[in-house]
Coordinates of C-alpha atoms and ligand atoms in Angstrom, one line a residue:
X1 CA 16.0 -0.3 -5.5
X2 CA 13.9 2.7 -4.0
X3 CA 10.2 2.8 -4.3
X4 CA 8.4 5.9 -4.8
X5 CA 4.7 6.1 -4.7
X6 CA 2.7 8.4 -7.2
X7 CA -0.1 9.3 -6.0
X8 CA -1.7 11.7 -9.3
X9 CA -5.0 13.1 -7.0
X10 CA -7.7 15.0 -8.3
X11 CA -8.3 17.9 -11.4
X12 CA -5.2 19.0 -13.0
X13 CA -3.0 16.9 -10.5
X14 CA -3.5 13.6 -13.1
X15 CA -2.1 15.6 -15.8
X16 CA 0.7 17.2 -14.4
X17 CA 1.7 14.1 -12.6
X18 CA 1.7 12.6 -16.1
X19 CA 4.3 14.9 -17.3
X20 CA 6.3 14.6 -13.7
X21 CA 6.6 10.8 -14.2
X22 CA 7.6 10.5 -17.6
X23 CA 10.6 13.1 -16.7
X24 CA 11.5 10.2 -13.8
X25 CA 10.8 7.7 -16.0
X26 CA 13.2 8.9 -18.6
X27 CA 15.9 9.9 -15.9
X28 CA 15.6 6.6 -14.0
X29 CA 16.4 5.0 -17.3
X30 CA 18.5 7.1 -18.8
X31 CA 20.7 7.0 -15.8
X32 CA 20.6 4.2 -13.9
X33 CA 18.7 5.9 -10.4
X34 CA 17.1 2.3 -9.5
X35 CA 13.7 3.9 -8.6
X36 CA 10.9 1.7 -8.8
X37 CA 7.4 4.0 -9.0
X38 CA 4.3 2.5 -8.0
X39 CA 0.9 4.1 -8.8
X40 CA -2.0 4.5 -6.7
X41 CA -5.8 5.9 -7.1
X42 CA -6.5 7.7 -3.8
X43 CA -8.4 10.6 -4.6
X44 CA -11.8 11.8 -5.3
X45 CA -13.0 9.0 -7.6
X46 CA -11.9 6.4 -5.2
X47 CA -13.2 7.9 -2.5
X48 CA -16.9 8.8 -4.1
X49 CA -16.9 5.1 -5.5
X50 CA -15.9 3.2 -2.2
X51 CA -15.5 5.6 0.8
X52 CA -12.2 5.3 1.0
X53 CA -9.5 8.3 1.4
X54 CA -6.2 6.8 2.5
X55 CA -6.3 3.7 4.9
X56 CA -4.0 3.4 7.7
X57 CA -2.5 0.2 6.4
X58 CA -1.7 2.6 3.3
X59 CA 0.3 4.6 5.3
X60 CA 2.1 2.3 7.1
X61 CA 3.3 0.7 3.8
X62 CA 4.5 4.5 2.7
X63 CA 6.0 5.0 6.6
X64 CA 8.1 1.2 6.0
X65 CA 8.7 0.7 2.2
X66 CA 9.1 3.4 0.2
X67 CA 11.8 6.0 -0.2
X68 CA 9.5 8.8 -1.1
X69 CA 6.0 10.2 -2.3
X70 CA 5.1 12.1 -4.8
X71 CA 1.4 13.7 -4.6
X72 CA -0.4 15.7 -7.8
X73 CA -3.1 17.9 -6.1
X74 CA -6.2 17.3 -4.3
X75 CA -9.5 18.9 -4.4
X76 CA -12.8 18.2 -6.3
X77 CA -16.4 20.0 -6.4
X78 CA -17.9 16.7 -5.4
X79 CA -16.6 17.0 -2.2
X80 CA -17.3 20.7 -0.9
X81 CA -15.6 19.8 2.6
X82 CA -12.7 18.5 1.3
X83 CA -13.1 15.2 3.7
X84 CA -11.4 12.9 1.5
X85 CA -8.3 15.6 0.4
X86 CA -7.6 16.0 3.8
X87 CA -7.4 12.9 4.9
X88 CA -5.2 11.9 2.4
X89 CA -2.9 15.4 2.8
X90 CA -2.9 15.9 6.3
X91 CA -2.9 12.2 6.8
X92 CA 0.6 12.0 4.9
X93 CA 1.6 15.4 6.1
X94 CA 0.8 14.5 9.9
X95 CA 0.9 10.9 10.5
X96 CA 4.0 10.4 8.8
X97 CA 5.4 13.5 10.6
X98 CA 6.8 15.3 7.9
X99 CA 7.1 18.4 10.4
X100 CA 9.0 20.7 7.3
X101 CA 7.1 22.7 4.5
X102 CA 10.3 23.0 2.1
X103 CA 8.9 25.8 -0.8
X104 CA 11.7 27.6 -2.3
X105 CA 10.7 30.6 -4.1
X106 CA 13.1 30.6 -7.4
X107 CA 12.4 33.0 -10.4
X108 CA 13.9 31.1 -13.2
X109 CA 13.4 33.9 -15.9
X110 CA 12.6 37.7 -15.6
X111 CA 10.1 37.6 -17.8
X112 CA 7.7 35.5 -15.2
X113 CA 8.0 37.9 -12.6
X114 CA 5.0 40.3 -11.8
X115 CA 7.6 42.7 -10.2
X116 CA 9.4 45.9 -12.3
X117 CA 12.9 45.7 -12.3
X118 CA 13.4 42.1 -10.4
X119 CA 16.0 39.9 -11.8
X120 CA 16.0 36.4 -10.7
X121 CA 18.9 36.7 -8.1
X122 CA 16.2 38.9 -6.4
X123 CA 13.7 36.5 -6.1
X124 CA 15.7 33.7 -4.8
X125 CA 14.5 32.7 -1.4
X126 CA 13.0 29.4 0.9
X127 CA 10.4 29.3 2.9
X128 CA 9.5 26.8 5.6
X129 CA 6.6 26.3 7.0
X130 CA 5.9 24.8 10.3
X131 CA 3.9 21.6 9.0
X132 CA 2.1 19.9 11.6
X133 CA 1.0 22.3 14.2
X134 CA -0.8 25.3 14.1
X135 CA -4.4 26.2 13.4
X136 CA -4.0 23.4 11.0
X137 CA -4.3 20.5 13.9
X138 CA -8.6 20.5 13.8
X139 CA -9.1 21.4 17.4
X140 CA -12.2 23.0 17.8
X141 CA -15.5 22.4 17.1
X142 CA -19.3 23.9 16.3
X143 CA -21.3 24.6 19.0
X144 CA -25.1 25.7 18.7
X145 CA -24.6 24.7 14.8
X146 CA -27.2 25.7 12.5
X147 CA -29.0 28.4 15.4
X148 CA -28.1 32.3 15.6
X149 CA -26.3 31.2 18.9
X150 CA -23.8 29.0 16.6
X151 CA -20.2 29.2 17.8
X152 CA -16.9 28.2 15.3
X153 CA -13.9 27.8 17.2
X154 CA -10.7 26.8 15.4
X155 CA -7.8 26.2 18.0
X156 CA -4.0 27.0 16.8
X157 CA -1.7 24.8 18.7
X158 CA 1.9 25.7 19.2
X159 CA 4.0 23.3 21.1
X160 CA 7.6 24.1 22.4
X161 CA 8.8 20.6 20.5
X162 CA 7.7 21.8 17.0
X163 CA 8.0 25.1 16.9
X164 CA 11.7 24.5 18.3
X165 CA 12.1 21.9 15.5
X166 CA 11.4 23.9 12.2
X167 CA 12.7 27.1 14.1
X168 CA 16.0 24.7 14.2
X169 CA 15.7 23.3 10.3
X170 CA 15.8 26.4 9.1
X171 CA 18.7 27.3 11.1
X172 CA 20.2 24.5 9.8
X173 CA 19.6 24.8 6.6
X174 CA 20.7 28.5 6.6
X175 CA 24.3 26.9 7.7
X176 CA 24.5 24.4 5.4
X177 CA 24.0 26.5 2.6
X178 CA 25.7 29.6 3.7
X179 CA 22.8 31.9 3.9
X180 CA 23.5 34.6 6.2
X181 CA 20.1 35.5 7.7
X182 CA 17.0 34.1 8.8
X183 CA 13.8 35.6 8.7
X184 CA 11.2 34.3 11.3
X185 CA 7.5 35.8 10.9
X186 CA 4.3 35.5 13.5
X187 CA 2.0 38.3 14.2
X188 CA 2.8 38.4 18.2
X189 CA 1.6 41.5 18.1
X190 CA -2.1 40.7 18.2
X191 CA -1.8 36.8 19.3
X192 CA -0.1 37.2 21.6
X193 CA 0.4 33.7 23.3
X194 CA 1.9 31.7 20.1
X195 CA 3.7 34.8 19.0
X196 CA 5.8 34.6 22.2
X197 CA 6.5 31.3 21.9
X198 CA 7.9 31.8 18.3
X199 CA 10.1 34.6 19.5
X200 CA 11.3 32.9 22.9
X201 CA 12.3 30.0 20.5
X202 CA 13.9 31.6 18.1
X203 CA 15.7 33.8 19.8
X204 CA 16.7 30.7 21.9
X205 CA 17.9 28.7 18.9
X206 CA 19.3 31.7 17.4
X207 CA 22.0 31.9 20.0
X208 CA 23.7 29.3 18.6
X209 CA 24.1 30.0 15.6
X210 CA 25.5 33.5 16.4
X211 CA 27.0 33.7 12.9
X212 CA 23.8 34.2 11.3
X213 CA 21.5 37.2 11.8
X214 CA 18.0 37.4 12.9
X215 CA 15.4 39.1 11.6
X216 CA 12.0 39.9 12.4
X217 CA 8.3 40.8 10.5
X218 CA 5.1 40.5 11.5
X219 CA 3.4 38.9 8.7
X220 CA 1.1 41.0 7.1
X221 CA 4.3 43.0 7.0
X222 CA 6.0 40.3 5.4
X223 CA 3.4 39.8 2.4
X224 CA 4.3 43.5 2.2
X225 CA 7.9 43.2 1.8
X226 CA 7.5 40.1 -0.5
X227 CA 6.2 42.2 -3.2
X228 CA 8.4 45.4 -2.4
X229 CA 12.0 44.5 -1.9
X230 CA 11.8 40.2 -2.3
X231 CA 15.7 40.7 -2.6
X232 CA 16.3 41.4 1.4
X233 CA 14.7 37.7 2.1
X234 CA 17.5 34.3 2.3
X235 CA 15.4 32.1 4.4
X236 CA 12.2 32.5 6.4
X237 CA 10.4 30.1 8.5
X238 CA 6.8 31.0 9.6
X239 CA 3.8 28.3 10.9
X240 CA 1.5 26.8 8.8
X241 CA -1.8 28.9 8.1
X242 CA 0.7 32.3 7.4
X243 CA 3.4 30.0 5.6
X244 CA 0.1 28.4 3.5
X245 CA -0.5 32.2 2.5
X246 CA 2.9 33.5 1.7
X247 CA 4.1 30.6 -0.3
X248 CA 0.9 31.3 -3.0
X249 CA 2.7 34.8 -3.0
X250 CA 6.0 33.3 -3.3
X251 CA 4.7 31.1 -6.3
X252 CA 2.9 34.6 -7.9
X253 CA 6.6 35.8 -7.6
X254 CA 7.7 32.7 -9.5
X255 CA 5.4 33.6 -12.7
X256 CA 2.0 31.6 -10.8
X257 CA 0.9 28.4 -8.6
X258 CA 2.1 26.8 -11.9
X259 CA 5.9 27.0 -11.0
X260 CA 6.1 26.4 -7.2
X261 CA 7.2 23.2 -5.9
X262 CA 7.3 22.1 -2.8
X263 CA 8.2 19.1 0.1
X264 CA 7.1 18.0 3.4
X265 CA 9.9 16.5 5.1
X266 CA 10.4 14.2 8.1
X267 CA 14.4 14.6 8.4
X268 CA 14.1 11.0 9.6
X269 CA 11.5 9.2 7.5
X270 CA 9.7 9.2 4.1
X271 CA 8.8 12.2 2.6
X272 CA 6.3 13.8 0.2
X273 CA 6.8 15.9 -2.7
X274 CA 3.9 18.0 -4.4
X275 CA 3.5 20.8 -6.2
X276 CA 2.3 24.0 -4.5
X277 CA -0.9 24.6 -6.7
X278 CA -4.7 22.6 -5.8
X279 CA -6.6 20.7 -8.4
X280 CA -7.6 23.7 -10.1
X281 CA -10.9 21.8 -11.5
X282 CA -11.9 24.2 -14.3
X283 CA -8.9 23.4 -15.9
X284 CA -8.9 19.8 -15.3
X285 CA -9.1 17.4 -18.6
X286 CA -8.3 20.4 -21.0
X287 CA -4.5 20.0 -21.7
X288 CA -3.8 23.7 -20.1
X289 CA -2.4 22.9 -17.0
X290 CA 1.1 23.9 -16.4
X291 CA 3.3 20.8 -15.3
X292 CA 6.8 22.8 -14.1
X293 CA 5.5 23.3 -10.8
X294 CA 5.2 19.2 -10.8
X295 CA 8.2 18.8 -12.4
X296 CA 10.5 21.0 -10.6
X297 CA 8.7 18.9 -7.6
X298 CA 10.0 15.9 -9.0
X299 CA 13.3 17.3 -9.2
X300 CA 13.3 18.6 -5.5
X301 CA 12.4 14.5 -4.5
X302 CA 15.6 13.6 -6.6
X303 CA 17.5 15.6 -4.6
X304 CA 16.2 14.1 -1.6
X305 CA 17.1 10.6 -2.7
X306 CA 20.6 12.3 -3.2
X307 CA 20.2 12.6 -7.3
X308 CA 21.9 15.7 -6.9
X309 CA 23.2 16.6 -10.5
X310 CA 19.4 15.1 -11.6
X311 CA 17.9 17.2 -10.0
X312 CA 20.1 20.5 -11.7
X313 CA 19.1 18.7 -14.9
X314 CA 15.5 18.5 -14.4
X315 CA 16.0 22.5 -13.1
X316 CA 18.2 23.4 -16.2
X317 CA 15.6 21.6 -18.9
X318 CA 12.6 23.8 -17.6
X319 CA 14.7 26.9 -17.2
X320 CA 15.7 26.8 -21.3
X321 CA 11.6 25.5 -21.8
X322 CA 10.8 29.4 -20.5
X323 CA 13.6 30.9 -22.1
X324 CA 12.4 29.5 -25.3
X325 CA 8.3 30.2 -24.7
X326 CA 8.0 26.5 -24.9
X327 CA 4.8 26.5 -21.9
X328 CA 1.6 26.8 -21.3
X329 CA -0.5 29.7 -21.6
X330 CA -0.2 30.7 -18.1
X331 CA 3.5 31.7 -18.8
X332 CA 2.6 33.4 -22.5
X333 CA 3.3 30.2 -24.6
X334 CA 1.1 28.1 -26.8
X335 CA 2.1 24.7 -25.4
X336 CA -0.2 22.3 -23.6
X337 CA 0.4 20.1 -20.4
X338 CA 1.5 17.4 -22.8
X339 CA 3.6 19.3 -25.5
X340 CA 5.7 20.9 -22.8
X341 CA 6.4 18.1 -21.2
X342 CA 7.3 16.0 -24.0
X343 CA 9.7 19.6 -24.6
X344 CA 11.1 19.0 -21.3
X345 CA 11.5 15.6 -21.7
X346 CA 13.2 16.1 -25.2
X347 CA 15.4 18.7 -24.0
X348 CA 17.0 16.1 -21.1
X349 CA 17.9 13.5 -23.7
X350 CA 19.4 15.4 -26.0
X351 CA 22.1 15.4 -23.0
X352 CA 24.2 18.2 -24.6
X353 CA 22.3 21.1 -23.2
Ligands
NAD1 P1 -5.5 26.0 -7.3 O1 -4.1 26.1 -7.0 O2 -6.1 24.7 -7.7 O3 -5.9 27.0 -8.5 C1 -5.9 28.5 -8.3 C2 -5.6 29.1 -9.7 O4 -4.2 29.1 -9.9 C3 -6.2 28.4 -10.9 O5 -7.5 28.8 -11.2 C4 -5.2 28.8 -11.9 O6 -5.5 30.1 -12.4 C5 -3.9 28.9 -11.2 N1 -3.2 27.6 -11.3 C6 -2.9 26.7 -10.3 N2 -2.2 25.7 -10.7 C7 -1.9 25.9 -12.0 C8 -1.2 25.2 -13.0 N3 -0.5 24.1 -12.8 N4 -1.1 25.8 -14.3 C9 -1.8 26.9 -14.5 N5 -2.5 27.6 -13.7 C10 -2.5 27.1 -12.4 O7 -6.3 26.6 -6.0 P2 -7.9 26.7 -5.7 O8 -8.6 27.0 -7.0 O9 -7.9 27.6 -4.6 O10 -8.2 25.2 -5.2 C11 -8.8 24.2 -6.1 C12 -8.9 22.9 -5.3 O11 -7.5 22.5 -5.0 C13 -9.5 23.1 -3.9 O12 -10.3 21.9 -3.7 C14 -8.4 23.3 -3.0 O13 -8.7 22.9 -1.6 C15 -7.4 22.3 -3.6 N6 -6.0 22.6 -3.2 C16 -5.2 21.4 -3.1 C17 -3.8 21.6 -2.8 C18 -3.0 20.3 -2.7 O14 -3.5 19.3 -3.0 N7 -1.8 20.4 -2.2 C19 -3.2 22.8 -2.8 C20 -4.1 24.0 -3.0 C21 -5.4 23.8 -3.2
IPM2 C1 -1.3 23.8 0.3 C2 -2.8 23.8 0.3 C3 -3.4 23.0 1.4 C4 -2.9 23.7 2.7 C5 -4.9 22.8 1.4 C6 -5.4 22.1 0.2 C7 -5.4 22.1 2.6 O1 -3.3 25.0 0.2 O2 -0.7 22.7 0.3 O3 -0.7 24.9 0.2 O4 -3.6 24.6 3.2 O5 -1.9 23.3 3.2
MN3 MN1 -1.9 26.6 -0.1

């Protein structure tokens, strides 16, 4: 038996999380996976109510007993400085090491692309984003706060040992699924210290994987290329803030935030599956929400946990969902949250599709 924890969040996170659990549900049933998912309230309502955001013993239980986690979205009005969402996020994303941003930017349907003339083998590509480091590590600090003198400073740290490690998963990756490029993107042109550090390293680690060619943008140059010629890109691996901005690009590609799924993995521990989109809180409680983005997550934790061929289903179901307008109004259809996941849902127990 395998224990994941669902961990539903804030705003539209509950209700897409909903719809992402029945699809396990129905799949763990239906075939046997052994998966035993266990619920729990961290999020803004716990954390307003008791002060609590995600306790270290918390963690530890995720880090020792449980195969994976799957996270809704975090975020809520209440909480202008995000204290709690970042604590529970960063705590997951950090403590438990999970060093890899996995989004995978998959058109499943022409009609959802924003672009003229892409079909959906052009807008096929993964990004990873460096997931620990960067200026995402909260070094820094106010100085003079609340004078005209006041000084922000928001330190990006690049060590040799993580940028060497996602520089080498996506490497990796690239092999094992017989891509034939990889695209690395910093902006060394202006910052100058951690963009020669990315290119020392990857050009380091590229050497050894001589059969696979290297490529290089700078990334405002990348967002650029996204939108014109998606179709040049097999695999790119940026850090974290500029891999945090071209994944909600990537997602746009998709059809919206509604479609992009995501994971942070730790190659050697648990990991932790969300979609890409926030808590989108003026759409929360109103049935509108779109839950493929959660559900293709769910199916991207599957095949994780080795559930392969569920995962293809899970893919498969949503793909004939937009084929058929059976979504929410993001994508053009008349569906709620609920209805298109109880589609979904239909659509995998048929088991003839
Ligand atoms: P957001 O992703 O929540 O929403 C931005 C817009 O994208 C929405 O207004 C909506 O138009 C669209 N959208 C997103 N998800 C959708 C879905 N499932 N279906 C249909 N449309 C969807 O981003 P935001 O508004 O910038 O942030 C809201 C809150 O979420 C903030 O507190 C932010 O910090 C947080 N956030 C959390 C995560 C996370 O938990 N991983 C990710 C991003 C943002
Ligand atoms: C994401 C989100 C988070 C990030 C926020 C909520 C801190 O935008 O997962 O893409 O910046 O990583
Ligand atoms: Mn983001």
């Amino acid at each position: 038996m395998q224990k994941i924890a669902i961990i539903p969040g804030d705003g539209i996170g509950i209700e897409v999380t909903r719809e992402a659990v029945n699809v396990l549900e129905l799949l763990n049933k239906e075939r046997s996976l052994n998966l035993k998912l266990v619920h729990f309230d961290f999020g803004a309502e716990k954390y307003l109510a008791t002060g609590i955001s995600l306790p270290k013993e918390q963690l530890e239980d995720f880090r020792k007993n449980y195969a994976a986690i799957f996270l809704g979205a975090l975020g809520d009005p209440r909480i202008p400085d995000m204290a709690h969402a970042r604590d529970i996020l960063f705590g997951m994303r950090f403590g438990l090491d999970q060093f890899v941003n996995f989004r995978p930017v998959k058109l499943f349907n022409e009609k959802l692309c924003p672009l003229k003339g892409k079909s959906c083998d052009d807008v096929n590509f993964v990004v990873f984003r460096e997931n620990t480091e960067g200026l995402y590590v909260g070094v820094g600090g106010l100085f003079k706060k609340g004078t005209k003198d006041e000084i922000a400073i928001q330190e990006s740290v690049n060590t040799y040992k993580g940028v060497e490690r996602i520089i080498r998963y996506a490497f990796d990756y690239a092999k094992k699924n017989g891509h034939t490029k990889v695209t690395m993107s910093d902006k060394n042109n202006a910052l100058r210290f951690e963009g020669d550090l990315w290119q020392r390293v990857f050009n380091e680690v590229g050497k050894e994987f001589p059969e696979i060619e290297k490529e290089h943008w700078f990334i405002d140059a990348l967002a650029m290329q996204m939108i014109k010629r998606p179709e040049q890109f097999q695999v790119i691996v940026t850090n974290n803030m500029f891999g945090d901005i071209v994944t909600d690009i990537g997602a746009q590609l998709q059809g919206g935030l509604g479609m992009a799924a995501s994971g942070n993995i730790n190659p050697n521990g648990v990991c932790m599956f969300e979609p890409v989109h926030g808590s989108a809180p003026k759409y929360a409680g109103k049935n509108v929400a779109n839950p493929f983005g959660a559900i293709l997550t769910a199916g991207l934790m599957l095949e994780h946990l080795g559930f392969k061929q569920e995962g293809a289903i899970i893919e498969k179901a949503v793909r004939i969902a937009v084929e058929q307008d059976k979504t929410t109004q993001d994508l053009g259809g008349k569906f709620g949250t609920k209805e298109t996941g109880e589609f979904v849902c239909n659509i995998i127990s048929k088991k003839d599709f």
